[in-house]
mmCIF file of C-alpha atoms and ligand atoms in Angstrom:
data_model
loop_
_atom_site.group_PDB
_atom_site.id
_atom_site.type_symbol
_atom_site.label_atom_id
_atom_site.label_comp_id
_atom_site.label_asym_id
_atom_site.label_seq_id
_atom_site.Cartn_x
_atom_site.Cartn_y
_atom_site.Cartn_z
ATOM 1 C CA MET A 1 13.013 111.862 57.477
ATOM 2 C CA PRO A 2 11.699 110.318 54.003
ATOM 3 C CA GLN A 3 10.250 113.286 52.132
ATOM 4 C CA PHE A 4 6.389 113.267 51.393
ATOM 5 C CA ALA A 5 4.831 113.920 48.255
ATOM 6 C CA ALA A 6 1.125 114.728 48.252
ATOM 7 C CA ASN A 7 -0.551 112.657 45.583
ATOM 8 C CA LEU A 8 -3.602 114.847 44.050
ATOM 9 C CA SER A 9 -5.667 112.114 42.680
ATOM 10 C CA MET A 10 -6.622 110.868 46.107
ATOM 11 C CA LEU A 11 -5.698 113.747 48.508
ATOM 12 C CA TYR A 12 -7.870 116.545 49.046
ATOM 13 C CA PRO A 13 -11.412 114.633 47.156
ATOM 14 C CA GLU A 14 -13.696 117.452 47.869
ATOM 15 C CA LEU A 15 -12.202 120.025 46.428
ATOM 16 C CA ASP A 16 -11.535 120.366 42.708
ATOM 17 C CA PHE A 17 -8.189 119.562 41.422
ATOM 18 C CA LEU A 18 -6.449 122.583 40.674
ATOM 19 C CA ASP A 19 -7.591 123.965 44.228
ATOM 20 C CA ARG A 20 -5.408 120.717 45.868
ATOM 21 C CA PHE A 21 -2.466 122.114 45.415
ATOM 22 C CA ASP A 22 -3.052 125.290 47.523
ATOM 23 C CA ALA A 23 -4.438 122.829 50.017
ATOM 24 C CA ALA A 24 -1.076 120.643 50.025
ATOM 25 C CA ALA A 25 1.408 123.522 50.268
ATOM 26 C CA LYS A 26 -1.359 124.969 53.176
ATOM 27 C CA ASP A 27 -0.400 121.548 55.081
ATOM 28 C CA GLY A 28 3.023 121.711 54.489
ATOM 29 C CA PHE A 29 3.600 119.411 51.622
ATOM 30 C CA LYS A 30 7.186 120.840 49.149
ATOM 31 C CA ALA A 31 5.841 118.313 46.441
ATOM 32 C CA VAL A 32 2.722 116.775 44.577
ATOM 33 C CA GLU A 33 2.309 114.032 42.577
ATOM 34 C CA TYR A 34 -0.797 112.672 40.474
ATOM 35 C CA LEU A 35 -2.110 110.116 37.689
ATOM 36 C CA PHE A 36 -3.209 112.361 34.889
ATOM 37 C CA PRO A 37 -2.757 116.373 34.169
ATOM 38 C CA TYR A 38 -3.800 116.230 30.798
ATOM 39 C CA ALA A 39 -7.241 117.208 31.140
ATOM 40 C CA PHE A 40 -5.678 120.735 32.138
ATOM 41 C CA ALA A 41 -3.703 123.059 30.711
ATOM 42 C CA LYS A 42 -0.147 122.892 31.472
ATOM 43 C CA GLU A 43 0.084 126.843 31.885
ATOM 44 C CA ASP A 44 -2.707 126.369 34.855
ATOM 45 C CA ILE A 45 -0.685 123.616 36.555
ATOM 46 C CA VAL A 46 2.640 125.426 36.439
ATOM 47 C CA ALA A 47 0.833 128.420 37.847
ATOM 48 C CA ARG A 48 -0.498 126.323 40.999
ATOM 49 C CA LEU A 49 2.817 124.842 41.476
ATOM 50 C CA LYS A 50 4.779 128.008 41.368
ATOM 51 C CA HIS A 51 1.913 129.914 43.152
ATOM 52 C CA ASN A 52 2.737 127.332 46.059
ATOM 53 C CA GLY A 53 6.165 126.861 45.742
ATOM 54 C CA LEU A 54 5.650 122.960 45.259
ATOM 55 C CA GLN A 55 7.494 120.622 42.888
ATOM 56 C CA GLN A 56 5.790 118.249 40.652
ATOM 57 C CA VAL A 57 7.872 114.825 41.211
ATOM 58 C CA LEU A 58 5.576 111.813 39.550
ATOM 59 C CA PHE A 59 2.857 111.768 37.116
ATOM 60 C CA ASN A 60 1.533 109.004 34.679
ATOM 61 C CA GLY A 61 1.557 108.502 30.827
ATOM 62 C CA PRO A 62 -1.502 108.556 29.196
ATOM 63 C CA PRO A 63 -3.414 104.747 30.588
ATOM 64 C CA GLY A 64 -5.541 104.160 27.247
ATOM 65 C CA ASN A 65 -9.145 104.092 27.940
ATOM 66 C CA TRP A 66 -9.533 104.470 31.721
ATOM 67 C CA GLU A 67 -13.453 105.044 32.221
ATOM 68 C CA GLY A 68 -13.661 101.774 29.528
ATOM 69 C CA GLY A 69 -11.338 99.955 32.528
ATOM 70 C CA GLU A 70 -7.814 99.924 30.753
ATOM 71 C CA ARG A 71 -4.867 100.646 33.045
ATOM 72 C CA GLY A 72 -1.952 101.323 30.795
ATOM 73 C CA LEU A 73 -1.109 100.408 27.236
ATOM 74 C CA ALA A 74 2.311 99.229 27.256
ATOM 75 C CA CYS A 75 2.026 95.242 27.504
ATOM 76 C CA LEU A 76 -0.747 95.880 24.856
ATOM 77 C CA PRO A 77 -0.005 94.133 21.421
ATOM 78 C CA GLY A 78 -1.264 96.252 18.326
ATOM 79 C CA ARG A 79 -1.354 99.820 20.718
ATOM 80 C CA ASP A 80 1.846 100.913 19.635
ATOM 81 C CA ALA A 81 1.260 103.614 18.276
ATOM 82 C CA GLU A 82 -1.031 104.782 20.767
ATOM 83 C CA PHE A 83 1.359 103.947 23.395
ATOM 84 C CA ARG A 84 4.193 106.229 21.185
ATOM 85 C CA GLU A 85 1.927 109.209 20.972
ATOM 86 C CA GLY A 86 0.826 109.024 24.781
ATOM 87 C CA ILE A 87 4.813 108.918 26.000
ATOM 88 C CA ALA A 88 5.299 111.662 23.601
ATOM 89 C CA LYS A 89 2.289 113.917 25.469
ATOM 90 C CA ALA A 90 3.571 112.966 28.625
ATOM 91 C CA ILE A 91 7.089 114.263 27.734
ATOM 92 C CA ASP A 92 6.000 117.153 26.542
ATOM 93 C CA TYR A 93 3.910 117.874 30.207
ATOM 94 C CA ALA A 94 6.642 116.474 32.170
ATOM 95 C CA VAL A 95 8.898 118.970 30.602
ATOM 96 C CA ALA A 96 6.546 122.058 31.058
ATOM 97 C CA LEU A 97 5.761 121.046 34.965
ATOM 98 C CA ASP A 98 9.934 120.237 35.346
ATOM 99 C CA CYS A 99 8.765 116.884 36.344
ATOM 100 C CA PRO A 100 11.663 113.947 36.454
ATOM 101 C CA ARG A 101 9.735 111.320 35.990
ATOM 102 C CA ILE A 102 6.612 109.557 34.155
ATOM 103 C CA HIS A 103 4.733 106.369 35.576
ATOM 104 C CA ILE A 104 4.118 104.688 32.717
ATOM 105 C CA MET A 105 1.428 101.890 33.941
ATOM 106 C CA ALA A 106 1.541 98.459 32.265
ATOM 107 C CA GLY A 107 -1.655 97.450 31.358
ATOM 108 C CA LEU A 108 -4.109 94.404 31.524
ATOM 109 C CA VAL A 109 -3.252 90.987 29.986
ATOM 110 C CA PRO A 110 -5.568 90.726 27.479
ATOM 111 C CA ALA A 111 -8.240 88.094 28.097
ATOM 112 C CA ASP A 112 -7.151 85.704 25.001
ATOM 113 C CA LEU A 113 -3.811 85.831 25.901
ATOM 114 C CA GLN A 114 -0.894 84.455 28.008
ATOM 115 C CA ARG A 115 1.054 86.925 30.401
ATOM 116 C CA ASP A 116 4.479 85.640 28.738
ATOM 117 C CA ALA A 117 2.887 86.416 25.124
ATOM 118 C CA VAL A 118 2.760 90.070 26.019
ATOM 119 C CA ARG A 119 5.869 90.120 27.849
ATOM 120 C CA PRO A 120 7.887 91.164 24.720
ATOM 121 C CA VAL A 121 5.456 93.690 23.884
ATOM 122 C CA TYR A 122 5.833 95.140 27.204
ATOM 123 C CA LEU A 123 9.733 95.346 27.268
ATOM 124 C CA ASP A 124 9.877 96.757 23.411
ATOM 125 C CA ASN A 125 7.436 99.757 24.582
ATOM 126 C CA LEU A 126 9.575 100.482 27.540
ATOM 127 C CA ARG A 127 12.672 100.287 25.364
ATOM 128 C CA TRP A 128 11.270 102.985 23.247
ATOM 129 C CA ALA A 129 9.625 105.241 26.143
ATOM 130 C CA ALA A 130 13.187 105.095 28.200
ATOM 131 C CA GLU A 131 14.985 106.026 25.394
ATOM 132 C CA GLU A 132 12.623 108.873 24.202
ATOM 133 C CA ALA A 133 12.445 110.006 27.579
ATOM 134 C CA ALA A 134 16.386 110.161 27.888
ATOM 135 C CA LYS A 135 16.195 112.353 24.960
ATOM 136 C CA ALA A 136 14.246 114.951 27.715
ATOM 137 C CA GLY A 137 16.610 114.155 30.464
ATOM 138 C CA ARG A 138 13.473 112.172 32.047
ATOM 139 C CA ASP A 139 13.154 108.826 34.187
ATOM 140 C CA VAL A 140 10.517 106.417 33.263
ATOM 141 C CA LEU A 141 9.132 104.519 36.071
ATOM 142 C CA ILE A 142 7.102 100.709 36.322
ATOM 143 C CA GLU A 143 4.847 100.193 39.029
ATOM 144 C CA PRO A 144 3.966 96.195 40.189
ATOM 145 C CA ILE A 145 0.289 96.753 41.194
ATOM 146 C CA ASN A 146 -1.761 94.114 43.426
ATOM 147 C CA THR A 147 -4.197 92.422 41.386
ATOM 148 C CA ARG A 148 -7.069 92.886 44.289
ATOM 149 C CA ASP A 149 -7.228 96.289 42.875
ATOM 150 C CA ILE A 150 -6.579 95.819 39.271
ATOM 151 C CA PRO A 151 -7.529 92.257 38.444
ATOM 152 C CA GLY A 152 -5.285 91.323 35.466
ATOM 153 C CA PHE A 153 -2.562 93.732 35.641
ATOM 154 C CA PHE A 154 0.758 92.728 34.240
ATOM 155 C CA LEU A 155 2.983 93.694 36.923
ATOM 156 C CA ASN A 156 2.848 92.653 40.604
ATOM 157 C CA ARG A 157 6.009 91.613 42.131
ATOM 158 C CA GLN A 158 8.900 93.733 42.918
ATOM 159 C CA ASP A 159 11.695 90.999 41.532
ATOM 160 C CA ASP A 160 9.641 90.827 38.337
ATOM 161 C CA ALA A 161 9.936 94.397 37.980
ATOM 162 C CA HIS A 162 13.325 94.685 38.776
ATOM 163 C CA ASP A 163 14.455 91.665 36.016
ATOM 164 C CA ILE A 164 12.709 93.761 33.908
ATOM 165 C CA VAL A 165 14.539 97.196 34.265
ATOM 166 C CA GLU A 166 17.843 95.197 34.377
ATOM 167 C CA ALA A 167 16.462 93.255 31.017
ATOM 168 C CA ILE A 168 16.280 96.675 29.407
ATOM 169 C CA GLY A 169 19.607 97.797 31.016
ATOM 170 C CA ALA A 170 18.486 101.912 30.707
ATOM 171 C CA PRO A 171 19.800 104.182 33.379
ATOM 172 C CA ASN A 172 16.327 106.016 33.230
ATOM 173 C CA LEU A 173 14.114 103.146 33.343
ATOM 174 C CA LYS A 174 13.566 102.361 37.448
ATOM 175 C CA VAL A 175 10.879 100.892 39.813
ATOM 176 C CA GLN A 176 8.022 102.793 41.688
ATOM 177 C CA MET A 177 8.078 100.973 44.824
ATOM 178 C CA ASP A 178 4.260 101.153 46.377
ATOM 179 C CA LEU A 179 4.314 99.426 50.058
ATOM 180 C CA TYR A 180 0.599 99.410 49.850
ATOM 181 C CA HIS A 181 0.915 97.134 47.016
ATOM 182 C CA CYS A 182 4.052 95.264 47.829
ATOM 183 C CA GLN A 183 2.610 94.235 51.286
ATOM 184 C CA ILE A 184 -0.728 92.764 49.494
ATOM 185 C CA VAL A 185 1.536 90.814 47.139
ATOM 186 C CA GLU A 186 4.182 89.598 48.602
ATOM 187 C CA GLY A 187 4.427 91.140 52.293
ATOM 188 C CA ASP A 188 8.347 91.239 53.973
ATOM 189 C CA VAL A 189 8.241 94.802 52.768
ATOM 190 C CA ALA A 190 11.205 95.937 55.340
ATOM 191 C CA MET A 191 13.473 93.536 53.544
ATOM 192 C CA LYS A 192 12.579 94.242 50.224
ATOM 193 C CA ILE A 193 13.212 98.112 51.143
ATOM 194 C CA ARG A 194 16.916 97.043 52.329
ATOM 195 C CA LYS A 195 17.453 94.751 49.245
ATOM 196 C CA TYR A 196 16.150 96.891 46.697
ATOM 197 C CA LEU A 197 16.663 101.033 47.373
ATOM 198 C CA PRO A 198 20.429 100.187 47.404
ATOM 199 C CA THR A 199 20.638 98.903 44.188
ATOM 200 C CA GLY A 200 19.853 102.583 42.288
ATOM 201 C CA ARG A 201 16.851 100.849 40.559
ATOM 202 C CA VAL A 202 13.849 102.056 42.709
ATOM 203 C CA GLY A 203 12.613 105.848 41.289
ATOM 204 C CA HIS A 204 10.189 106.703 43.909
ATOM 205 C CA LEU A 205 7.857 105.629 46.652
ATOM 206 C CA GLN A 206 4.658 105.081 47.441
ATOM 207 C CA ILE A 207 2.755 104.561 50.605
ATOM 208 C CA ALA A 208 -0.925 103.850 52.137
ATOM 209 C CA GLY A 209 -2.607 102.129 55.228
ATOM 210 C CA VAL A 210 -3.148 98.184 54.120
ATOM 211 C CA PRO A 211 -5.777 96.983 53.331
ATOM 212 C CA GLU A 212 -8.346 99.658 52.817
ATOM 213 C CA ARG A 213 -6.316 102.600 51.323
ATOM 214 C CA HIS A 214 -6.440 104.681 54.109
ATOM 215 C CA GLU A 215 -3.889 107.107 56.068
ATOM 216 C CA PRO A 216 -0.875 104.858 56.862
ATOM 217 C CA ASP A 217 -1.220 104.929 60.370
ATOM 218 C CA ILE A 218 -4.586 102.885 60.059
ATOM 219 C CA GLY A 219 -4.018 98.783 59.280
ATOM 220 C CA GLU A 220 -1.790 96.441 59.379
ATOM 221 C CA GLN A 221 1.665 97.621 58.623
ATOM 222 C CA ASN A 222 3.652 99.446 60.816
ATOM 223 C CA TYR A 223 4.831 102.547 58.885
ATOM 224 C CA GLY A 224 6.753 104.328 61.450
ATOM 225 C CA TYR A 225 9.188 101.458 61.260
ATOM 226 C CA LEU A 226 9.323 101.390 57.880
ATOM 227 C CA PHE A 227 10.044 104.959 58.032
ATOM 228 C CA ASP A 228 13.104 104.157 60.096
ATOM 229 C CA VAL A 229 13.994 101.490 57.909
ATOM 230 C CA ILE A 230 13.828 103.895 54.455
ATOM 231 C CA ASP A 231 15.996 106.188 56.700
ATOM 232 C CA GLU A 232 18.561 103.970 57.333
ATOM 233 C CA VAL A 233 19.004 102.393 53.803
ATOM 234 C CA SER A 234 18.921 106.667 52.532
ATOM 235 C CA ARG A 235 21.549 107.097 54.957
ATOM 236 C CA GLN A 236 23.846 103.850 53.921
ATOM 237 C CA SER A 237 23.246 103.920 50.432
ATOM 238 C CA GLY A 238 22.527 107.762 49.190
ATOM 239 C CA TRP A 239 18.949 106.897 48.308
ATOM 240 C CA GLN A 240 17.102 110.112 47.796
ATOM 241 C CA GLY A 241 13.651 109.683 46.478
ATOM 242 C CA TRP A 242 10.158 111.084 47.050
ATOM 243 C CA VAL A 243 7.834 109.016 48.988
ATOM 244 C CA GLY A 244 4.295 109.501 47.604
ATOM 245 C CA CYS A 245 0.822 109.910 49.822
ATOM 246 C CA GLU A 246 -1.120 107.680 47.615
ATOM 247 C CA TYR A 247 -3.883 106.895 49.818
ATOM 248 C CA ARG A 248 -8.006 107.385 50.165
ATOM 249 C CA PRO A 249 -8.403 109.606 53.358
ATOM 250 C CA LYS A 250 -10.620 107.442 55.804
ATOM 251 C CA ARG A 251 -12.892 110.995 56.194
ATOM 252 C CA GLY A 252 -13.541 110.501 52.565
ATOM 253 C CA ALA A 253 -14.674 113.981 50.687
ATOM 254 C CA GLU A 254 -15.714 115.339 54.076
ATOM 255 C CA PRO A 255 -14.481 119.275 54.363
ATOM 256 C CA GLY A 256 -10.935 119.443 55.917
ATOM 257 C CA GLY A 257 -10.966 115.345 56.098
ATOM 258 C CA THR A 258 -7.412 114.709 54.223
ATOM 259 C CA SER A 259 -5.710 117.516 56.171
ATOM 260 C CA ALA A 260 -7.520 115.909 59.692
ATOM 261 C CA GLY A 261 -5.989 112.588 58.660
ATOM 262 C CA LEU A 262 -2.370 113.970 58.433
ATOM 263 C CA GLY A 263 -1.949 113.476 62.319
ATOM 264 C CA TRP A 264 0.811 110.610 60.891
ATOM 265 C CA LEU A 265 2.633 113.102 59.528
ATOM 266 C CA ARG A 266 2.357 116.101 61.806
ATOM 267 C CA ALA A 267 3.495 113.438 64.755
ATOM 268 C CA LEU A 268 6.398 111.816 62.666
ATOM 269 C CA GLN A 269 7.831 115.936 61.881
ATOM 270 C CA GLN A 270 7.668 116.216 66.085
ATOM 271 C CA GLN A 271 9.393 112.905 66.721
ATOM 272 C CA ARG A 272 12.241 114.019 64.296
ATOM 273 C CA ALA A 273 12.553 117.355 64.742
HETATM 274 O O1 3PY B 301 -3.141 102.664 41.704
HETATM 275 C C1 3PY B 301 -1.511 102.900 41.956
HETATM 276 O O2 3PY B 301 -1.207 102.393 42.638
HETATM 277 C C2 3PY B 301 -0.812 103.902 40.974
HETATM 278 O O3 3PY B 301 0.168 104.241 41.480
HETATM 279 C C3 3PY B 301 -1.133 104.302 39.808
HETATM 280 O O4 3PY B 301 -0.667 105.330 38.904
#
């Protein structure tokens, strides 16, 4: 059975961030991921991880001005100093939290530039980040994201992400394959899992129901089938990664709503017991 991590940026929205660690552990999760740890002291997060016996498996590098609409700095010309400063901070947190991977968001293509014009900036920044992360023994991930959720996002397709990873050729640079984004942008998700997991270039998976981004048992995508495919490909190829539950619970911030919505996970655990 795939190993699932709770995404604490989206799950348990009724709780303060640090209290979400306790809630995830209570629901049986062994690992967590989230967008950004930087508003919190490393020591406070480490204490929650330790107290709950949780592994930190992923978080994002600083994205630039998030409130102002920025979604990463990696493809933005003229922002390399800020990008590098952010990556240094992310690596510092990753070491403290014992987190093996950092997601670097690509960013939005600037309105006055063509996508191809920022590609060299993106590649240069990723090359540098992968080198820095390698010195600290961490992986760097890039994620194709659909343009309905983030209009103008630079990286949208799995094939493009894999081409970039291959072009850079750093063993610690990998793809974060979010099956929700993949279904919205390109579909044929099972075949893409079969194609890409055995390459060794996929560092992490994420899931959510399509199209509302609720629980995986709500929507057009048959996750029971996809979990079988992940299991089968993992057995054949030796892929061993985490699957992040990055969805907005249908019951929103209603107290207990996230736990109530985990019926899909409890059913899966029972089936596979
Ligand atoms: O929006 C997403 O899917 C992300 O994972 C952002 O990090």
